[in-house]
Coordinates of C-alpha atoms in Angstrom, one line a residue:
M1 CA -45.3 38.1 125.9
A2 CA -46.1 40.9 128.4
T3 CA -49.2 40.4 130.6
R4 CA -51.2 42.7 132.8
K5 CA -54.0 42.6 135.2
D6 CA -57.6 43.5 134.3
T7 CA -58.6 46.7 136.1
S8 CA -61.9 47.3 134.3
Y9 CA -64.1 46.1 137.2
Q10 CA -62.9 48.9 139.6
L11 CA -62.8 52.7 139.3
L12 CA -59.2 53.8 139.9
S13 CA -58.3 56.9 141.8
K14 CA -56.3 59.6 139.9
H15 CA -52.9 58.4 141.1
A16 CA -53.8 54.7 140.8
F17 CA -54.9 55.6 137.2
A18 CA -51.6 57.3 136.5
N19 CA -49.6 54.3 138.0
E20 CA -51.6 51.9 135.9
L21 CA -50.8 53.8 132.7
F22 CA -47.2 54.0 133.7
E23 CA -47.0 50.2 134.3
R24 CA -48.7 49.5 130.9
I25 CA -46.2 51.7 129.1
R26 CA -43.3 50.0 130.8
L27 CA -44.5 46.6 129.6
W28 CA -43.5 47.7 126.1
E29 CA -41.0 50.5 126.5
K30 CA -38.6 49.9 129.3
N31 CA -35.8 52.5 128.6
R32 CA -37.3 55.9 128.0
P33 CA -37.2 58.2 131.1
I34 CA -40.7 59.0 132.2
E35 CA -41.4 61.3 135.2
Y36 CA -44.8 61.4 137.0
E37 CA -45.7 64.7 138.6
P38 CA -48.6 64.0 141.1
A39 CA -49.2 67.6 141.9
K40 CA -49.9 68.5 138.2
F41 CA -51.2 65.0 137.3
R42 CA -49.0 64.6 134.3
F43 CA -46.2 62.6 132.7
I44 CA -43.0 64.3 131.5
T45 CA -40.6 62.6 129.0
G46 CA -37.8 64.7 127.5
D47 CA -39.3 68.0 126.3
H48 CA -42.9 66.6 126.1
V49 CA -45.6 66.8 128.6
F50 CA -48.7 64.6 128.8
T51 CA -51.5 66.1 131.0
L52 CA -53.7 63.3 132.3
G53 CA -56.7 65.3 133.5
K54 CA -59.0 65.1 130.4
L55 CA -58.1 61.4 129.9
Y56 CA -59.0 60.6 133.5
D57 CA -62.3 62.5 133.1
R58 CA -63.2 60.3 130.1
Y59 CA -62.2 57.2 132.1
R60 CA -64.5 58.1 135.0
V61 CA -67.6 58.3 132.8
E62 CA -66.9 55.3 130.6
S63 CA -68.7 52.1 131.1
I64 CA -66.9 49.2 132.7
E65 CA -66.6 47.5 129.3
R66 CA -64.9 50.6 127.8
R67 CA -62.3 51.4 130.5
E68 CA -59.8 48.8 129.4
A69 CA -60.1 49.9 125.8
L70 CA -59.5 53.5 126.9
L71 CA -56.3 52.6 128.7
D72 CA -55.1 50.6 125.8
E73 CA -55.8 53.5 123.4
F74 CA -53.6 55.8 125.5
V75 CA -50.8 53.2 125.5
R76 CA -51.0 52.8 121.7
S77 CA -51.0 56.6 121.3
W78 CA -47.9 56.9 123.5
L79 CA -46.1 54.1 121.6
H80 CA -46.9 55.7 118.3
C81 CA -45.3 58.9 119.5
Y82 CA -42.2 57.5 121.1
A83 CA -41.5 53.9 120.2
E84 CA -38.5 53.6 117.8
V85 CA -37.0 50.9 115.7
P86 CA -33.7 49.8 117.3
I87 CA -30.6 50.8 115.5
D88 CA -28.9 47.5 116.3
F89 CA -30.3 44.6 114.3
E90 CA -29.5 42.2 117.1
K91 CA -31.9 44.0 119.3
A92 CA -34.6 44.5 116.6
G93 CA -34.4 41.1 114.9
A94 CA -36.5 39.0 117.2
N95 CA -39.4 41.5 116.8
I96 CA -39.3 42.0 113.0
I97 CA -42.4 40.7 111.2
P98 CA -43.6 40.7 107.6
V99 CA -46.6 42.8 106.7
L100 CA -48.6 42.6 103.5
W101 CA -49.3 45.7 101.5
K102 CA -51.0 46.6 98.2
R103 CA -48.0 46.8 95.9
C104 CA -49.3 50.1 94.5
H105 CA -49.1 51.6 98.1
A106 CA -45.5 50.4 98.5
E107 CA -44.5 51.7 95.1
I108 CA -46.0 55.1 95.6
Q109 CA -44.1 55.4 99.0
N110 CA -40.8 54.7 97.2
L111 CA -41.7 57.1 94.3
G112 CA -42.5 59.9 96.8
A113 CA -39.3 59.2 98.7
Q114 CA -37.3 59.5 95.4
H115 CA -38.8 62.9 94.9
N116 CA -38.1 63.9 98.5
Y117 CA -41.7 64.4 99.5
K118 CA -41.8 64.7 103.3
S119 CA -44.7 62.3 104.0
F120 CA -43.1 59.5 101.9
R121 CA -40.3 57.2 103.1
S122 CA -38.7 54.4 101.1
L123 CA -39.7 50.9 101.9
P124 CA -37.7 47.7 101.4
F125 CA -40.2 45.3 100.0
A126 CA -40.6 42.1 98.0
L127 CA -43.3 41.1 95.6
V128 CA -46.0 38.5 96.4
G129 CA -47.7 37.7 93.1
D130 CA -48.0 40.8 90.9
N131 CA -50.1 43.2 92.9
L132 CA -49.2 42.5 96.5
A133 CA -45.9 43.2 98.4
F134 CA -44.5 42.5 101.8
S135 CA -42.5 44.9 103.8
L136 CA -41.1 44.7 107.4
A137 CA -42.4 46.0 110.7
Y138 CA -41.1 46.2 114.2
D139 CA -43.6 44.6 116.5
I140 CA -44.0 45.9 120.0
G141 CA -47.3 44.3 121.0
P142 CA -50.0 46.9 120.9
I143 CA -48.6 48.4 117.7
Y144 CA -46.1 47.8 115.1
I145 CA -43.8 50.4 113.4
T146 CA -43.1 50.2 109.7
V147 CA -39.4 49.5 108.9
H148 CA -38.1 52.0 106.3
E149 CA -35.1 51.7 104.1
S150 CA -33.2 54.0 106.5
H151 CA -33.7 51.5 109.3
R152 CA -32.5 48.6 107.2
A153 CA -29.4 50.6 106.2
N154 CA -28.5 51.2 109.8
W155 CA -28.8 47.5 110.5
N156 CA -26.1 46.8 107.9
V157 CA -28.0 43.7 106.6
T158 CA -29.5 43.2 103.1
A159 CA -33.2 43.5 102.5
E160 CA -33.3 39.8 101.7
Q161 CA -31.6 38.9 105.0
A162 CA -34.0 41.0 107.0
Q163 CA -37.0 39.6 105.1
Q164 CA -35.9 36.0 105.8
V165 CA -35.6 36.8 109.6
A166 CA -39.1 38.2 109.5
I167 CA -40.5 35.1 107.8
N168 CA -38.7 32.9 110.3
N169 CA -40.2 34.9 113.2
L170 CA -43.7 34.5 111.7
R171 CA -43.1 30.8 111.4
D172 CA -41.9 30.5 115.0
S173 CA -44.7 32.6 116.6
G174 CA -47.8 32.2 114.4
D175 CA -50.7 29.8 114.5
E176 CA -50.2 27.7 111.4
A177 CA -53.6 26.1 111.5
F178 CA -56.3 26.4 108.8
E179 CA -60.0 25.6 109.4
L180 CA -62.8 24.7 107.0
V181 CA -65.2 27.7 106.7
A182 CA -67.2 26.5 103.7
P183 CA -67.2 23.4 101.5
G184 CA -63.8 23.2 99.9
L185 CA -62.6 26.5 101.4
L186 CA -60.0 26.8 104.2
Q187 CA -59.2 30.0 106.2
A188 CA -56.1 30.7 108.3
R189 CA -57.1 30.7 111.9
D190 CA -54.5 33.4 112.8
Q191 CA -55.8 36.6 111.4
D192 CA -52.5 37.4 109.7
P193 CA -52.5 37.1 105.9
A194 CA -48.7 37.2 105.9
Q195 CA -48.9 33.5 106.5
L196 CA -49.2 33.4 102.7
L197 CA -45.3 33.7 102.8
L198 CA -45.1 30.3 104.6
T199 CA -45.3 28.3 101.4
D200 CA -44.2 25.1 103.2
V201 CA -47.1 25.5 105.5
I202 CA -49.5 26.2 102.6
R203 CA -48.3 23.0 100.8
R204 CA -49.2 20.9 103.8
Q205 CA -52.9 21.8 103.5
K206 CA -54.8 19.2 101.5
V207 CA -56.6 20.7 98.5
N208 CA -57.9 19.4 95.2
G209 CA -55.4 20.5 92.6
D210 CA -52.9 23.3 92.9
H211 CA -53.0 25.5 96.0
I212 CA -55.1 28.7 95.3
A213 CA -55.0 31.5 97.8
M214 CA -56.7 34.9 98.2
V215 CA -56.0 37.8 100.6
P216 CA -59.2 39.9 100.2
D217 CA -58.4 42.0 103.2
G218 CA -55.9 42.7 105.9
V219 CA -57.1 40.0 108.3
S220 CA -58.1 37.1 106.0
L221 CA -56.3 34.4 104.1
F222 CA -58.3 31.8 102.2
L223 CA -57.1 28.6 100.5
T224 CA -58.7 26.1 98.1
G225 CA -57.7 23.9 95.2
S226 CA -57.6 24.7 91.5
E227 CA -59.8 21.7 90.7
D228 CA -62.3 22.3 93.5
A229 CA -65.3 24.0 91.8
E230 CA -67.3 24.5 95.0
G231 CA -64.2 25.8 96.9
L232 CA -63.5 28.3 94.2
A233 CA -67.1 29.5 94.2
N234 CA -67.1 29.9 98.0
M235 CA -63.7 31.8 97.8
A236 CA -65.2 34.2 95.2
N237 CA -68.3 34.8 97.4
F238 CA -66.2 35.6 100.5
A239 CA -63.8 37.8 98.5
E240 CA -66.7 39.7 96.9
R241 CA -67.9 40.8 100.4
L242 CA -64.5 41.4 102.1
T243 CA -62.9 43.4 99.3
K244 CA -65.5 46.1 99.8
G245 CA -64.3 46.7 103.4
R246 CA -61.9 49.2 104.9
L247 CA -59.0 46.7 105.0
S248 CA -59.3 45.6 101.4
L249 CA -56.2 44.2 99.8
S250 CA -56.8 42.1 96.7
G251 CA -59.5 40.4 94.7
I252 CA -56.9 38.5 92.6
P253 CA -56.4 34.8 93.4
L254 CA -52.9 33.4 93.5
R255 CA -51.6 30.0 92.5
L256 CA -48.6 28.4 94.3
N257 CA -46.0 27.5 91.7
G258 CA -43.1 26.0 93.6
D259 CA -42.3 28.6 96.2
V260 CA -43.7 31.5 94.1
W261 CA -47.2 32.9 94.0
V262 CA -48.5 33.8 90.5
A263 CA -51.9 35.3 89.5
F264 CA -54.6 32.8 88.8
L265 CA -57.9 32.9 86.9
P266 CA -60.1 29.8 86.4
S267 CA -61.1 28.7 82.9
H268 CA -63.7 30.9 81.2
L269 CA -65.9 27.7 81.3
H270 CA -65.8 27.7 85.1
A271 CA -69.1 28.7 86.8
S272 CA -67.3 31.4 88.8
Y273 CA -65.2 32.8 86.0
R274 CA -67.2 36.0 85.6
Q275 CA -67.2 36.7 89.3
F276 CA -63.4 36.2 89.5
E277 CA -62.9 38.4 86.4
R278 CA -64.9 41.1 88.0
L279 CA -63.0 40.9 91.3
R280 CA -59.7 41.1 89.3
A281 CA -60.9 44.1 87.4
E282 CA -62.2 45.9 90.5
T283 CA -58.8 45.3 92.1
V284 CA -57.0 46.9 89.2
V285 CA -59.4 49.8 89.1
Q286 CA -58.9 50.4 92.8
D287 CA -55.1 50.2 92.5
Y288 CA -55.1 52.9 89.9
S289 CA -57.5 55.0 92.0
D290 CA -55.1 54.7 95.0
Q291 CA -52.2 55.7 92.8
Q292 CA -54.0 58.6 91.0
L293 CA -54.2 61.4 93.7
P294 CA -50.7 61.0 95.2
L295 CA -49.2 60.8 91.7
Q296 CA -51.1 63.9 90.6
A297 CA -49.7 65.7 93.6
M298 CA -46.1 64.7 92.8
L299 CA -46.2 66.1 89.3
D300 CA -44.2 69.3 88.9
P301 CA -46.7 72.2 89.0
K302 CA -44.3 74.3 86.8
S303 CA -44.4 71.8 84.0
K304 CA -47.1 71.6 81.4
R305 CA -50.4 70.5 82.7
V306 CA -50.6 66.7 83.1
F307 CA -53.8 64.8 83.6
V308 CA -53.6 61.5 85.5
S309 CA -56.4 59.7 83.9
P310 CA -58.6 57.5 86.1
L311 CA -59.5 53.9 85.2
S312 CA -63.2 53.1 85.2
F313 CA -65.6 50.5 84.1
L314 CA -67.3 50.8 80.7
P315 CA -71.0 51.5 81.4
L316 CA -73.3 49.0 79.7
A317 CA -77.0 49.3 79.7
K318 CA -78.1 45.8 80.4
K319 CA -75.4 44.2 82.5
Q320 CA -72.4 44.8 84.8
S321 CA -69.2 45.1 82.8
S322 CA -65.7 44.0 83.7
L323 CA -64.3 46.0 80.8
T324 CA -62.2 49.0 81.8
C325 CA -61.7 52.2 80.0
C326 CA -59.6 55.4 80.2
D327 CA -59.7 58.8 78.4
W328 CA -57.1 60.1 76.0
V329 CA -57.9 63.8 76.0
S330 CA -56.8 66.2 73.3
G331 CA -54.8 69.3 74.1
I332 CA -53.1 68.1 77.3
N333 CA -50.5 65.7 78.5
V334 CA -52.2 62.5 79.9
L335 CA -50.9 59.6 82.0
L336 CA -53.0 56.7 80.8
P337 CA -53.7 53.7 82.9
K338 CA -53.7 50.4 81.0
A339 CA -57.3 49.7 80.1
D340 CA -59.3 47.3 78.0
L341 CA -60.6 50.3 76.0
I342 CA -59.4 53.9 75.3
R343 CA -61.9 56.7 74.7
F344 CA -60.4 59.4 72.5
V345 CA -61.9 62.7 73.7
L346 CA -61.8 66.0 71.8
S347 CA -61.8 68.8 74.2
E348 CA -62.6 72.3 72.8
N349 CA -63.0 73.8 76.3
K350 CA -63.9 72.7 79.8
A351 CA -67.6 72.4 79.0
D352 CA -67.3 70.9 75.5
H353 CA -66.1 67.3 75.2
T354 CA -66.7 64.9 72.3
I355 CA -65.9 61.2 72.2
A356 CA -64.3 60.9 68.8
A357 CA -63.6 57.1 69.0
I358 CA -63.5 54.2 71.4
T359 CA -61.1 51.4 70.6
E360 CA -59.4 48.4 72.1
W361 CA -56.1 48.9 73.8
D362 CA -54.1 46.5 71.6
H363 CA -55.6 48.1 68.5
A364 CA -54.6 51.5 69.7
V365 CA -51.0 50.3 70.4
N366 CA -50.8 49.0 66.8
I367 CA -51.7 52.4 65.4
V368 CA -50.5 55.1 67.8
G369 CA -48.2 53.1 70.1
N370 CA -45.3 55.4 69.3
L371 CA -47.2 58.2 71.1
M372 CA -47.6 56.1 74.3
V373 CA -44.5 56.2 76.5
P374 CA -44.4 53.8 79.5
Q375 CA -43.4 55.5 82.7
G376 CA -42.0 52.6 84.7
L377 CA -44.7 52.8 87.4
Y378 CA -46.8 50.2 89.1
P379 CA -49.5 50.0 88.0
E380 CA -48.0 51.1 84.7
R381 CA -49.0 54.3 83.0
Y382 CA -48.3 55.7 79.6
R383 CA -47.6 59.3 78.9
V384 CA -49.2 60.8 75.8
S385 CA -48.4 64.4 74.9
S386 CA -50.1 64.6 71.5
F387 CA -53.5 63.5 70.0
P388 CA -53.8 61.1 67.0
T389 CA -54.0 62.7 63.6
A390 CA -57.2 62.6 61.5
A391 CA -55.7 59.7 59.5
Q392 CA -54.8 57.8 62.6
M393 CA -58.3 58.5 64.1
A394 CA -59.8 57.0 60.9
K395 CA -57.7 53.8 61.4
L396 CA -58.7 53.7 65.1
K397 CA -62.3 53.7 64.2
S398 CA -62.1 51.3 61.3
A399 CA -61.4 48.1 63.2
S400 CA -63.1 48.8 66.5
K401 CA -66.6 47.3 67.3
Y402 CA -67.1 50.1 69.8
S403 CA -66.9 53.0 67.3
S404 CA -69.8 53.9 65.1

């Protein structure tokens, strides 16, 4: 691990400042040619010029506490611009790490890459449970660089081989300790939820029942037992707060089944059942929301208008609902998310919409399932290009408790 001295206590001169930046960059990037021009107070690398004047002006007026952070910010920015994943796997392998993603984000990256969208690049990833995935990154200390499929192809190794190397690196370098943070609830001391992949380490943690894990955000991994009522309640309480944050990942708990993580929900008799069910539903709603805008942007503008329907919660007057719903709108092609309920909306014009029926998803599939074409996405969507007939609408209304 590279180390450096703390210079925050002293105000560096211009050229000492430039030298300090140069040394910090060299800790992580040793091969790129970098020239310092003292007269013009700038770095030159290849065809790029970094003028240091404005950065130094900021540094001079910063508090002592902020000077180190400013230097680190510059080094991270430099590495983001110039650091590269080695073409040779023997050089890259020791620095490959696993990184957890929302599965929907990884899937949309690959979908965009298939359609040759410039901002999307294909990722080699593996599933963790149903709604999480782990991909690879090249770790160079201050930052890490996402490993794309093109990098893996250059390495001439399979995705599975590279993933196993990353897991082994995590095992060799990480802090495997868990600590008790609430009755019945353990948290990984190392703020890396990818430790979820170390199933042998997870199994060594003593819990009451099966091992239940949650990764509510990008820096938290919680663990409890399936038979620990208080631990599950505390897990739900932590997740309820952390899934609302900027680094939110998943509100769906996972149960360790052998070496495989599967989705878990406690019995409906459990005191925290409704809380977990709401967390699960919020995660699904957010996954569809994350998918909606990029998917809408990918649709061919020359084709017939397609509406990527959002997933939302059914509004109830007296209590918070975990029931989800989507809109099947007449007159347009719609990509429906899978919801608990479907609202069938008659649209005469932009200003005139009428809800003709509300019915349960399974009931709709039984009657108009032939109109609902799965698209092979995650989360899955169903393309509908026509509206139910009057006879079908009558059937949809007849057996639904939500239709008047």
